[in-house]
Amino acid sequence: MTEKLYYQDAYATKFTAKVLECTEDKHGYKVVLDRTLFYPEGGGQPADMGTLGGVNVLDVHEKNDIITHTTDKPLEVGAEVEGEIDWERRFDLMQNHSGEHILSGVICGKYGCDNVGFHMGKEIITIDLNTKIPDEDLPWLEEKANEAIWTNAPVGIRYPSKEELDALEYRSKKELEGQVRIVNVGEYDCCACCGTHVKLAGEIGQIKIIGAQNYKGGTRLELLCGKRALQDYRKKNDVANEAGRLLSVPGVKADSAVKNLLAERDELIQTLNQLKWKYFTQKAEQVAEGTENILFFGDGLNSKDMTHFADLLLKKGAKRTAVFSKNGEGFAFVLLSTEKDARTFADEMKEPFGCKGGGKPDAVQGRVSAEKKELMAFFEGKGFLIEE
């Protein structure tokens, strides 16, 4: 059994220990000590990182009360070594784990639900709850959780007797046997937990819900606490201010300015479409009656534009129409046909032009990597009249 120093003092960063085992595997070296400050991955909390006897600790796991450290270099069995955990990482995990407890406690207390999933990722924390939380409730839940920070609620840890545990109302994701470790945060939460936590809720700094979605019949929340929440706010504030600068408004009004800009854009797109389609109608009217095969080249046309124009040409009496529009290094195209299978043309363009696309016998869309003059020569050889 490895002595768990992190339970004695979650704020300690250095310790000494004796190397009991060191074996090599494909992931590095597996080191077992008589005692350790390194928290092993478990309960949704990632493992601590740091150094041990001058080598790097890459991962930490526990099995049958034995904690194994994965290191990048070997350590001598029997040696006394000094270990040091990455404190910035540890404190970040403590802030976010304690913050998650408080928010989960507030939510489960309000809805009578359970926290059925918890994961502390590199970027965000996720909480899975087996109830649907209305979006309009999220601000209240977030504020209630932060109330624990504002009042600097104490975070207590205890190991109640079986009798005390039976009489205690606490959260747990599974049935527990043996000694149970209870983490209590004032009136906000009481939960069985094996992780490391802050001593006072004020150390968390802030609890911020940044996302919510329906998940397996319940709700998945995305959460940030402490320094992560501050960094997220700083990034979003910078983005809002830069957007405001570009739009010549204060950052807090950037959303309204963007809405106005999008409305103006939609009006311009509508006007542009009207002008384009008017132009297509005029071009179609200029095509001589009885022209069966028509090739047209344009710029900046989307697939809807090309299909509309090609269809107008068919209505004019054409039997086959090919509309191309410059697209990067090549051309996008639409082929419509009332007689010959349009897919035949696409197949014939594969080898010389790297044609990609497909469709039905009467309509094909795709793109080619070719020069305009090469395409003109190809279609002229098939009896197409070129329009520009």
Short mmCIF file of C-alpha atoms in Angstrom, two decimals:
data_model
loop_
_atom_site.label_atom_id
_atom_site.label_comp_id
_atom_site.label_asym_id
_atom_site.label_seq_id
_atom_site.Cartn_x
_atom_site.Cartn_y
_atom_site.Cartn_z
CA MET A 1 0.00 0.00 0.00
CA THR A 2 1.36 3.39 -1.03
CA GLU A 3 1.04 6.12 1.58
CA LYS A 4 -1.05 8.92 0.07
CA LEU A 5 0.58 12.17 1.12
CA TYR A 6 -1.79 14.26 -1.03
CA TYR A 7 -4.58 13.40 1.40
CA GLN A 8 -2.51 14.68 4.31
CA ASP A 9 -1.80 18.03 2.63
CA ALA A 10 -3.13 18.83 -0.85
CA TYR A 11 -1.02 22.02 -0.86
CA ALA A 12 2.36 20.32 -0.35
CA THR A 13 4.56 20.26 -3.46
CA LYS A 14 7.73 18.43 -2.43
CA PHE A 15 8.40 15.13 -0.66
CA THR A 16 10.95 12.35 -0.30
CA ALA A 17 10.25 8.67 -0.76
CA LYS A 18 11.92 5.30 -1.25
CA VAL A 19 11.85 3.54 -4.63
CA LEU A 20 10.32 0.07 -4.14
CA GLU A 21 10.03 -1.03 -7.76
CA CYS A 22 11.14 0.15 -11.20
CA THR A 23 10.28 -1.84 -14.33
CA GLU A 24 10.35 -0.89 -18.00
CA ASP A 25 7.46 -1.16 -20.46
CA LYS A 26 6.51 0.39 -23.81
CA HIS A 27 5.29 3.59 -22.15
CA GLY A 28 8.42 4.24 -20.09
CA TYR A 29 9.33 3.09 -16.57
CA LYS A 30 6.84 2.03 -13.90
CA VAL A 31 7.97 3.31 -10.51
CA VAL A 32 6.40 2.35 -7.17
CA LEU A 33 7.27 4.35 -4.03
CA ASP A 34 6.55 3.78 -0.38
CA ARG A 35 4.70 7.12 -0.34
CA THR A 36 3.78 9.86 -2.79
CA LEU A 37 2.30 13.33 -3.30
CA PHE A 38 1.37 12.50 -6.89
CA TYR A 39 -2.40 12.13 -7.26
CA PRO A 40 -3.26 9.17 -9.55
CA GLU A 41 -5.87 9.56 -12.28
CA GLY A 42 -9.31 8.72 -10.92
CA GLY A 43 -12.76 10.01 -10.08
CA GLY A 44 -12.76 12.19 -13.19
CA GLN A 45 -9.59 14.02 -12.11
CA PRO A 46 -6.39 13.70 -14.21
CA ALA A 47 -3.11 12.63 -12.62
CA ASP A 48 -0.49 15.01 -11.28
CA MET A 49 2.67 15.65 -13.29
CA GLY A 50 6.11 16.73 -12.12
CA THR A 51 9.54 15.24 -11.40
CA LEU A 52 10.80 12.36 -9.35
CA GLY A 53 14.48 11.94 -8.58
CA GLY A 54 15.32 14.26 -11.47
CA VAL A 55 13.22 12.37 -14.07
CA ASN A 56 9.86 13.40 -15.49
CA VAL A 57 6.61 11.88 -14.23
CA LEU A 58 4.37 11.35 -17.27
CA ASP A 59 1.37 9.61 -15.70
CA VAL A 60 0.17 8.17 -12.39
CA HIS A 61 -2.31 5.35 -11.75
CA GLU A 62 -3.55 3.35 -8.77
CA LYS A 63 -4.50 -0.32 -8.56
CA ASN A 64 -5.16 -2.32 -5.40
CA ASP A 65 -3.88 0.58 -3.23
CA ILE A 66 -0.54 0.60 -5.09
CA ILE A 67 0.29 3.85 -6.92
CA THR A 68 2.46 3.51 -10.01
CA HIS A 69 4.31 6.47 -11.54
CA THR A 70 5.22 6.35 -15.23
CA THR A 71 8.56 8.10 -15.75
CA ASP A 72 10.69 8.80 -18.81
CA LYS A 73 13.87 7.40 -17.20
CA PRO A 74 14.59 4.66 -14.66
CA LEU A 75 15.17 5.13 -10.92
CA GLU A 76 17.33 2.92 -8.74
CA VAL A 77 15.39 0.52 -6.54
CA GLY A 78 16.08 1.22 -2.88
CA ALA A 79 17.15 4.81 -3.53
CA GLU A 80 15.71 7.75 -1.57
CA VAL A 81 14.39 10.26 -4.11
CA GLU A 82 12.85 13.72 -3.97
CA GLY A 83 9.64 14.37 -5.82
CA GLU A 84 8.01 17.64 -6.83
CA ILE A 85 4.56 18.00 -8.35
CA ASP A 86 3.61 20.58 -10.96
CA TRP A 87 1.81 22.95 -8.58
CA GLU A 88 0.18 25.09 -11.26
CA ARG A 89 -1.45 21.99 -12.72
CA ARG A 90 -2.46 20.64 -9.29
CA PHE A 91 -4.05 23.93 -8.19
CA ASP A 92 -5.88 24.26 -11.51
CA LEU A 93 -7.36 20.79 -11.00
CA MET A 94 -8.26 21.61 -7.38
CA GLN A 95 -10.04 24.81 -8.42
CA ASN A 96 -12.02 23.09 -11.15
CA HIS A 97 -12.83 19.95 -9.18
CA SER A 98 -14.08 21.95 -6.18
CA GLY A 99 -16.06 24.25 -8.49
CA GLU A 100 -17.66 21.24 -10.16
CA HIS A 101 -18.71 19.91 -6.75
CA ILE A 102 -20.41 23.17 -5.84
CA LEU A 103 -22.31 23.51 -9.14
CA SER A 104 -23.33 19.83 -9.16
CA GLY A 105 -24.49 20.13 -5.55
CA VAL A 106 -26.61 23.19 -6.36
CA ILE A 107 -28.15 21.51 -9.41
CA CYS A 108 -28.83 18.16 -7.76
CA GLY A 109 -30.31 19.95 -4.76
CA LYS A 110 -32.70 21.93 -6.94
CA TYR A 111 -33.81 19.19 -9.34
CA GLY A 112 -33.32 16.04 -7.27
CA CYS A 113 -31.18 14.60 -10.07
CA ASP A 114 -27.82 12.86 -10.19
CA ASN A 115 -24.43 13.76 -11.61
CA VAL A 116 -23.81 10.67 -13.79
CA GLY A 117 -20.63 11.81 -15.52
CA PHE A 118 -17.69 14.11 -14.88
CA HIS A 119 -14.55 14.75 -16.93
CA MET A 120 -11.77 17.27 -16.43
CA GLY A 121 -10.25 17.89 -19.86
CA LYS A 122 -7.30 20.08 -20.80
CA GLU A 123 -9.62 22.83 -21.98
CA ILE A 124 -12.99 22.41 -20.26
CA ILE A 125 -14.82 20.49 -17.55
CA THR A 126 -17.96 18.54 -18.47
CA ILE A 127 -20.75 17.46 -16.13
CA ASP A 128 -23.46 15.01 -17.24
CA LEU A 129 -26.76 15.19 -15.36
CA ASN A 130 -29.72 12.85 -15.74
CA THR A 131 -32.28 15.62 -16.05
CA LYS A 132 -33.04 18.31 -18.60
CA ILE A 133 -32.09 21.74 -17.30
CA PRO A 134 -34.03 24.65 -18.86
CA ASP A 135 -31.73 27.24 -20.44
CA GLU A 136 -33.46 29.99 -18.50
CA ASP A 137 -32.36 28.35 -15.21
CA LEU A 138 -28.64 28.40 -16.03
CA PRO A 139 -27.95 32.01 -14.88
CA TRP A 140 -29.56 31.35 -11.48
CA LEU A 141 -27.66 28.08 -11.03
CA GLU A 142 -24.38 29.74 -11.95
CA GLU A 143 -24.99 32.64 -9.57
CA LYS A 144 -26.01 30.32 -6.74
CA ALA A 145 -22.79 28.33 -7.21
CA ASN A 146 -20.69 31.51 -7.19
CA GLU A 147 -22.40 32.52 -3.96
CA ALA A 148 -20.27 29.83 -2.28
CA ILE A 149 -17.18 31.70 -3.50
CA TRP A 150 -18.46 35.09 -2.39
CA THR A 151 -19.16 33.78 1.11
CA ASN A 152 -15.85 31.85 1.10
CA ALA A 153 -17.56 28.65 2.20
CA PRO A 154 -15.22 26.15 3.89
CA VAL A 155 -14.40 22.92 2.05
CA GLY A 156 -14.28 20.13 4.63
CA ILE A 157 -13.05 16.56 4.26
CA ARG A 158 -13.97 13.77 6.65
CA TYR A 159 -14.19 10.00 6.95
CA PRO A 160 -17.49 9.21 8.71
CA SER A 161 -18.18 5.91 10.43
CA LYS A 162 -20.60 3.48 8.80
CA GLU A 163 -23.34 4.60 11.17
CA GLU A 164 -22.70 8.27 10.42
CA LEU A 165 -22.57 7.55 6.70
CA ASP A 166 -25.89 5.70 6.76
CA ALA A 167 -27.52 8.78 8.30
CA LEU A 168 -25.80 11.23 5.94
CA GLU A 169 -27.31 12.60 2.73
CA TYR A 170 -24.52 12.76 0.17
CA ARG A 171 -23.98 12.46 -3.56
CA SER A 172 -22.25 9.45 -5.13
CA LYS A 173 -22.20 8.04 -8.67
CA LYS A 174 -21.84 4.43 -7.46
CA GLU A 175 -22.33 2.12 -4.51
CA LEU A 176 -19.40 2.46 -2.11
CA GLU A 177 -17.81 -0.06 0.19
CA GLY A 178 -15.29 0.36 3.00
CA GLN A 179 -14.07 3.73 4.22
CA VAL A 180 -15.78 6.60 2.37
CA ARG A 181 -14.20 10.03 1.98
CA ILE A 182 -16.75 12.84 2.14
CA VAL A 183 -16.11 16.33 0.74
CA ASN A 184 -18.47 18.96 2.09
CA VAL A 185 -18.78 22.57 0.84
CA GLY A 186 -20.90 24.54 3.31
CA GLU A 187 -24.58 24.25 2.50
CA TYR A 188 -23.90 23.78 -1.20
CA ASP A 189 -22.70 20.20 -1.53
CA CYS A 190 -21.92 16.96 0.25
CA CYS A 191 -20.32 14.32 -1.93
CA ALA A 192 -18.19 11.17 -1.77
CA CYS A 193 -14.95 11.97 -3.56
CA CYS A 194 -11.33 10.82 -3.80
CA GLY A 195 -9.95 13.97 -5.45
CA THR A 196 -7.91 16.94 -4.22
CA HIS A 197 -9.73 20.14 -3.25
CA VAL A 198 -9.16 23.69 -2.07
CA LYS A 199 -9.69 24.53 1.61
CA LEU A 200 -11.94 27.55 1.03
CA ALA A 201 -14.37 28.15 -1.84
CA GLY A 202 -12.94 31.65 -2.34
CA GLU A 203 -9.79 30.05 -3.78
CA ILE A 204 -11.84 28.87 -6.78
CA GLY A 205 -12.19 32.47 -7.94
CA GLN A 206 -15.10 31.96 -10.33
CA ILE A 207 -17.48 29.26 -11.59
CA LYS A 208 -18.63 29.82 -15.16
CA ILE A 209 -20.98 27.71 -17.29
CA ILE A 210 -19.86 28.12 -20.90
CA GLY A 211 -22.10 25.59 -22.64
CA ALA A 212 -25.16 23.36 -22.23
CA GLN A 213 -26.58 20.69 -24.50
CA ASN A 214 -29.03 17.80 -24.43
CA TYR A 215 -27.15 14.58 -23.77
CA LYS A 216 -28.55 11.05 -23.41
CA GLY A 217 -31.91 12.32 -22.22
CA GLY A 218 -30.32 14.70 -19.73
CA THR A 219 -27.99 17.69 -19.86
CA ARG A 220 -24.26 18.05 -20.40
CA LEU A 221 -22.77 21.25 -19.01
CA GLU A 222 -19.41 22.71 -19.97
CA LEU A 223 -17.71 24.47 -17.09
CA LEU A 224 -14.64 26.57 -16.32
CA CYS A 225 -13.34 27.62 -12.92
CA GLY A 226 -10.49 29.65 -11.48
CA LYS A 227 -7.72 30.70 -13.83
CA ARG A 228 -9.34 28.87 -16.74
CA ALA A 229 -12.47 31.00 -16.35
CA LEU A 230 -10.35 34.17 -16.21
CA GLN A 231 -8.43 33.21 -19.35
CA ASP A 232 -11.67 32.40 -21.16
CA TYR A 233 -13.16 35.78 -20.19
CA ARG A 234 -9.99 37.57 -21.28
CA LYS A 235 -10.01 35.86 -24.67
CA LYS A 236 -13.71 36.55 -25.30
CA ASN A 237 -13.35 40.15 -24.11
CA ASP A 238 -10.43 40.66 -26.50
CA VAL A 239 -12.49 39.19 -29.35
CA ALA A 240 -15.47 41.42 -28.54
CA ASN A 241 -13.28 44.53 -28.33
CA GLU A 242 -11.54 43.73 -31.62
CA ALA A 243 -14.91 43.12 -33.29
CA GLY A 244 -16.12 46.45 -31.89
CA ARG A 245 -13.00 48.20 -33.20
CA LEU A 246 -13.55 46.79 -36.68
CA LEU A 247 -17.21 47.83 -36.57
CA SER A 248 -16.50 51.22 -34.93
CA VAL A 249 -18.63 50.49 -31.87
CA PRO A 250 -17.86 49.62 -28.22
CA GLY A 251 -17.11 45.92 -27.72
CA VAL A 252 -20.31 45.42 -25.68
CA LYS A 253 -22.34 46.57 -28.71
CA ALA A 254 -20.53 44.41 -31.25
CA ASP A 255 -23.41 41.91 -31.38
CA SER A 256 -25.93 44.58 -32.42
CA ALA A 257 -23.51 45.94 -35.01
CA VAL A 258 -22.98 42.45 -36.43
CA LYS A 259 -26.76 41.90 -36.67
CA ASN A 260 -27.09 45.16 -38.61
CA LEU A 261 -24.18 44.19 -40.84
CA LEU A 262 -25.73 40.79 -41.56
CA ALA A 263 -29.06 42.43 -42.39
CA GLU A 264 -27.31 44.76 -44.83
CA ARG A 265 -25.43 41.80 -46.31
CA ASP A 266 -28.68 39.87 -46.84
CA GLU A 267 -30.23 42.85 -48.61
CA LEU A 268 -27.18 43.18 -50.86
CA ILE A 269 -27.20 39.45 -51.64
CA GLN A 270 -30.88 39.64 -52.53
CA THR A 271 -30.24 42.62 -54.80
CA LEU A 272 -27.24 40.91 -56.37
CA ASN A 273 -29.25 37.75 -57.03
CA GLN A 274 -32.00 39.75 -58.69
CA LEU A 275 -29.46 41.48 -60.92
CA LYS A 276 -27.70 38.21 -61.76
CA TRP A 277 -30.91 36.43 -62.66
CA LYS A 278 -32.04 39.40 -64.74
CA TYR A 279 -28.72 39.18 -66.56
CA PHE A 280 -29.20 35.43 -67.09
CA THR A 281 -32.63 36.04 -68.60
CA GLN A 282 -31.21 38.64 -70.97
CA LYS A 283 -28.33 36.35 -72.00
CA ALA A 284 -30.75 33.48 -72.63
CA GLU A 285 -32.88 35.74 -74.82
CA GLN A 286 -29.81 36.53 -76.94
CA VAL A 287 -29.17 32.89 -77.84
CA ALA A 288 -30.31 32.08 -81.35
CA GLU A 289 -33.37 29.87 -81.68
CA GLY A 290 -32.51 26.26 -82.47
CA THR A 291 -29.09 26.26 -80.76
CA GLU A 292 -28.84 22.79 -79.27
CA ASN A 293 -25.54 22.83 -77.36
CA ILE A 294 -24.48 25.89 -75.33
CA LEU A 295 -21.33 26.47 -73.27
CA PHE A 296 -21.16 29.49 -70.93
CA PHE A 297 -18.29 30.85 -68.83
CA GLY A 298 -18.84 33.16 -65.85
CA ASP A 299 -17.13 34.33 -62.67
CA GLY A 300 -18.29 34.12 -59.06
CA LEU A 301 -21.34 31.97 -59.80
CA ASN A 302 -22.55 29.49 -57.22
CA SER A 303 -24.19 26.17 -58.04
CA LYS A 304 -27.67 27.68 -57.74
CA ASP A 305 -26.76 30.44 -60.21
CA MET A 306 -25.27 27.98 -62.70
CA THR A 307 -28.23 25.59 -62.45
CA HIS A 308 -30.73 28.44 -62.91
CA PHE A 309 -28.98 29.79 -65.99
CA ALA A 310 -28.51 26.34 -67.51
CA ASP A 311 -32.21 25.65 -66.98
CA LEU A 312 -33.14 28.96 -68.68
CA LEU A 313 -31.09 27.91 -71.70
CA LEU A 314 -32.90 24.57 -71.86
CA LYS A 315 -36.24 26.39 -71.74
CA LYS A 316 -34.96 28.50 -74.64
CA GLY A 317 -34.78 25.31 -76.66
CA ALA A 318 -31.27 23.99 -76.03
CA LYS A 319 -30.84 20.25 -75.50
CA ARG A 320 -27.53 20.39 -73.63
CA THR A 321 -26.08 23.25 -71.58
CA ALA A 322 -22.76 23.51 -69.76
CA VAL A 323 -22.16 26.44 -67.38
CA PHE A 324 -18.68 26.97 -65.89
CA SER A 325 -17.55 29.46 -63.24
CA LYS A 326 -13.97 30.22 -62.17
CA ASN A 327 -13.28 28.56 -58.82
CA GLY A 328 -9.74 28.82 -57.42
CA GLU A 329 -7.29 27.04 -59.69
CA GLY A 330 -10.05 25.50 -61.79
CA PHE A 331 -13.73 25.74 -62.61
CA ALA A 332 -16.97 24.62 -60.99
CA PHE A 333 -19.61 23.49 -63.47
CA VAL A 334 -23.18 22.36 -64.07
CA LEU A 335 -24.20 20.18 -67.03
CA LEU A 336 -27.88 19.78 -67.93
CA SER A 337 -29.20 17.62 -70.75
CA THR A 338 -32.64 16.69 -72.07
CA GLU A 339 -31.31 13.99 -74.40
CA LYS A 340 -27.77 12.60 -74.07
CA ASP A 341 -26.72 11.38 -70.60
CA ALA A 342 -24.95 14.35 -68.94
CA ARG A 343 -22.76 11.96 -66.97
CA THR A 344 -21.02 10.97 -70.21
CA PHE A 345 -19.50 14.45 -70.50
CA ALA A 346 -18.28 14.30 -66.90
CA ASP A 347 -16.71 10.89 -67.51
CA GLU A 348 -14.92 12.16 -70.62
CA MET A 349 -13.47 15.10 -68.63
CA LYS A 350 -12.00 12.91 -65.86
CA GLU A 351 -8.76 11.99 -67.55
CA PRO A 352 -7.78 15.26 -69.28
CA PHE A 353 -9.14 17.66 -66.62
CA GLY A 354 -9.30 15.68 -63.36
CA CYS A 355 -13.05 16.08 -63.28
CA LYS A 356 -14.72 15.41 -59.92
CA GLY A 357 -18.45 15.30 -59.40
CA GLY A 358 -21.55 13.39 -60.35
CA GLY A 359 -25.28 13.44 -60.59
CA LYS A 360 -28.15 12.05 -62.64
CA PRO A 361 -28.57 11.51 -66.40
CA ASP A 362 -30.17 14.94 -66.81
CA ALA A 363 -27.96 16.93 -64.38
CA VAL A 364 -24.32 16.76 -63.28
CA GLN A 365 -22.30 19.06 -60.99
CA GLY A 366 -18.60 19.08 -60.25
CA ARG A 367 -15.28 20.82 -60.74
CA VAL A 368 -12.30 20.52 -63.05
CA SER A 369 -8.66 21.57 -62.95
CA ALA A 370 -8.19 23.01 -66.39
CA GLU A 371 -7.53 26.16 -68.40
CA LYS A 372 -10.43 27.93 -70.05
CA LYS A 373 -9.01 27.46 -73.53
CA GLU A 374 -8.71 23.70 -72.91
CA LEU A 375 -12.36 23.47 -71.91
CA MET A 376 -13.43 25.57 -74.88
CA ALA A 377 -11.57 23.28 -77.27
CA PHE A 378 -13.10 20.19 -75.62
CA PHE A 379 -16.69 21.42 -75.93
CA GLU A 380 -16.22 22.96 -79.37
CA GLY A 381 -15.22 19.50 -80.51
CA LYS A 382 -18.58 18.26 -79.31
CA GLY A 383 -20.56 20.93 -81.20
CA PHE A 384 -21.14 23.42 -78.40
CA LEU A 385 -21.69 27.12 -79.08
CA ILE A 386 -19.62 29.24 -76.68
CA GLU A 387 -21.31 32.14 -74.88
CA GLU A 388 -19.58 34.51 -72.43
#
